[in-house]
mmCIF file of C-alpha atoms in Angstrom:
data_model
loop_
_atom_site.group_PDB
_atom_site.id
_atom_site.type_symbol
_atom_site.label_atom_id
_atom_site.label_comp_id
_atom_site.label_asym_id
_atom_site.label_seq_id
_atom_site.Cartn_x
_atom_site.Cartn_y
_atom_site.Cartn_z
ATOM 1 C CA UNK A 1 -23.619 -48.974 -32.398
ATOM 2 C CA UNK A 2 -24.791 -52.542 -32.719
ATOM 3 C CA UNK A 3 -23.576 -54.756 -35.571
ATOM 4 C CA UNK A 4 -25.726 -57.798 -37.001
ATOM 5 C CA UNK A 5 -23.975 -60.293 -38.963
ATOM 6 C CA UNK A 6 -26.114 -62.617 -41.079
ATOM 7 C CA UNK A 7 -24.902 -65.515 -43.547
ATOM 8 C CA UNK A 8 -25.141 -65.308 -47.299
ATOM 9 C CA UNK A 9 -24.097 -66.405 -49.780
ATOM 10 C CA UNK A 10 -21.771 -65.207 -52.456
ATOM 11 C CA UNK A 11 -21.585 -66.381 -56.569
ATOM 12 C CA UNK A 12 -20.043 -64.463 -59.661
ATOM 13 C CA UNK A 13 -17.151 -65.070 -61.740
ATOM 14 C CA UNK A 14 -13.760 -63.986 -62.388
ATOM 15 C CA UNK A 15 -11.778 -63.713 -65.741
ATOM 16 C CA UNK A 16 -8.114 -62.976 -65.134
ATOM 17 C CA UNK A 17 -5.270 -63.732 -67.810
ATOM 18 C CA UNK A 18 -3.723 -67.276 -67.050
ATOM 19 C CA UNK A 19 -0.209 -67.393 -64.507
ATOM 20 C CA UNK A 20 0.905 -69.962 -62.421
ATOM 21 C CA UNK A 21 0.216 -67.472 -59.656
ATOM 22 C CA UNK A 22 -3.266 -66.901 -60.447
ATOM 23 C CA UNK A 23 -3.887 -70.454 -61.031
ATOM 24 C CA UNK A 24 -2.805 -71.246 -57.329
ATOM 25 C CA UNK A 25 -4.614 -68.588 -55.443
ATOM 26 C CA UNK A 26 -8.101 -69.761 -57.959
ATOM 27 C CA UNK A 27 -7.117 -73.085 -55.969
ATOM 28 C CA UNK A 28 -6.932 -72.543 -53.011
ATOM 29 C CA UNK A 29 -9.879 -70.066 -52.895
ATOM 30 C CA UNK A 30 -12.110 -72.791 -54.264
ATOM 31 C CA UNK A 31 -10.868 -74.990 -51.403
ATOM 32 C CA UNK A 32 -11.610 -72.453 -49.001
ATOM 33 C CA UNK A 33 -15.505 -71.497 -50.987
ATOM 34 C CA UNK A 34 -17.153 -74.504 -50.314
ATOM 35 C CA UNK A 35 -19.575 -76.091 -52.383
ATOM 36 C CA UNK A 36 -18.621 -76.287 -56.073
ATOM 37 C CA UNK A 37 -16.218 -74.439 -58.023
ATOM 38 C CA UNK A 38 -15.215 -74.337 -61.370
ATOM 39 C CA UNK A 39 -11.677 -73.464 -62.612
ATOM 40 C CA UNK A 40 -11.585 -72.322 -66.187
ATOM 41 C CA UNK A 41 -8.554 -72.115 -68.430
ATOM 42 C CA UNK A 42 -5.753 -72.947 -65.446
ATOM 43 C CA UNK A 43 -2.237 -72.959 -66.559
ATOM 44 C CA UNK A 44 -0.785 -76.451 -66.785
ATOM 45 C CA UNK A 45 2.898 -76.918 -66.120
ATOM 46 C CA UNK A 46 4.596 -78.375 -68.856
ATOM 47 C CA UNK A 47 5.599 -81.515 -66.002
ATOM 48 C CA UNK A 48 1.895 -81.930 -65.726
ATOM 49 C CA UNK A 49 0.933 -81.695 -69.174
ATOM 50 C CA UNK A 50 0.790 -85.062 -71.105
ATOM 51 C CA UNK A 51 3.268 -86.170 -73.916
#
């Protein structure tokens, strides 16, 4: 059996409910995407959030 691998590429959204888990892993899958993502709704820690 012979395999062929050919690139694509990949697009579509996700709606999850907001966690500081989720938040990370949207992250660091962005960073790992390349190109341009967009992070909607993250969960802000209240030591990030401004006074």
């Amino acid at each position: 059996m012979d395999l062929i691998v050919k690139p694509s590429h990949i697009n579509g959204e996700v709606k999850a409910p907001s966690s500081k888990s989720h938040t990370i892993a949207a992250i660091f899958a962005s960073l790992l995407a390349g190109g341009r993502s967009k992070i909607l709704e993250p969960l802000y820690s209240r030591m990030l959030m401004p006074r």
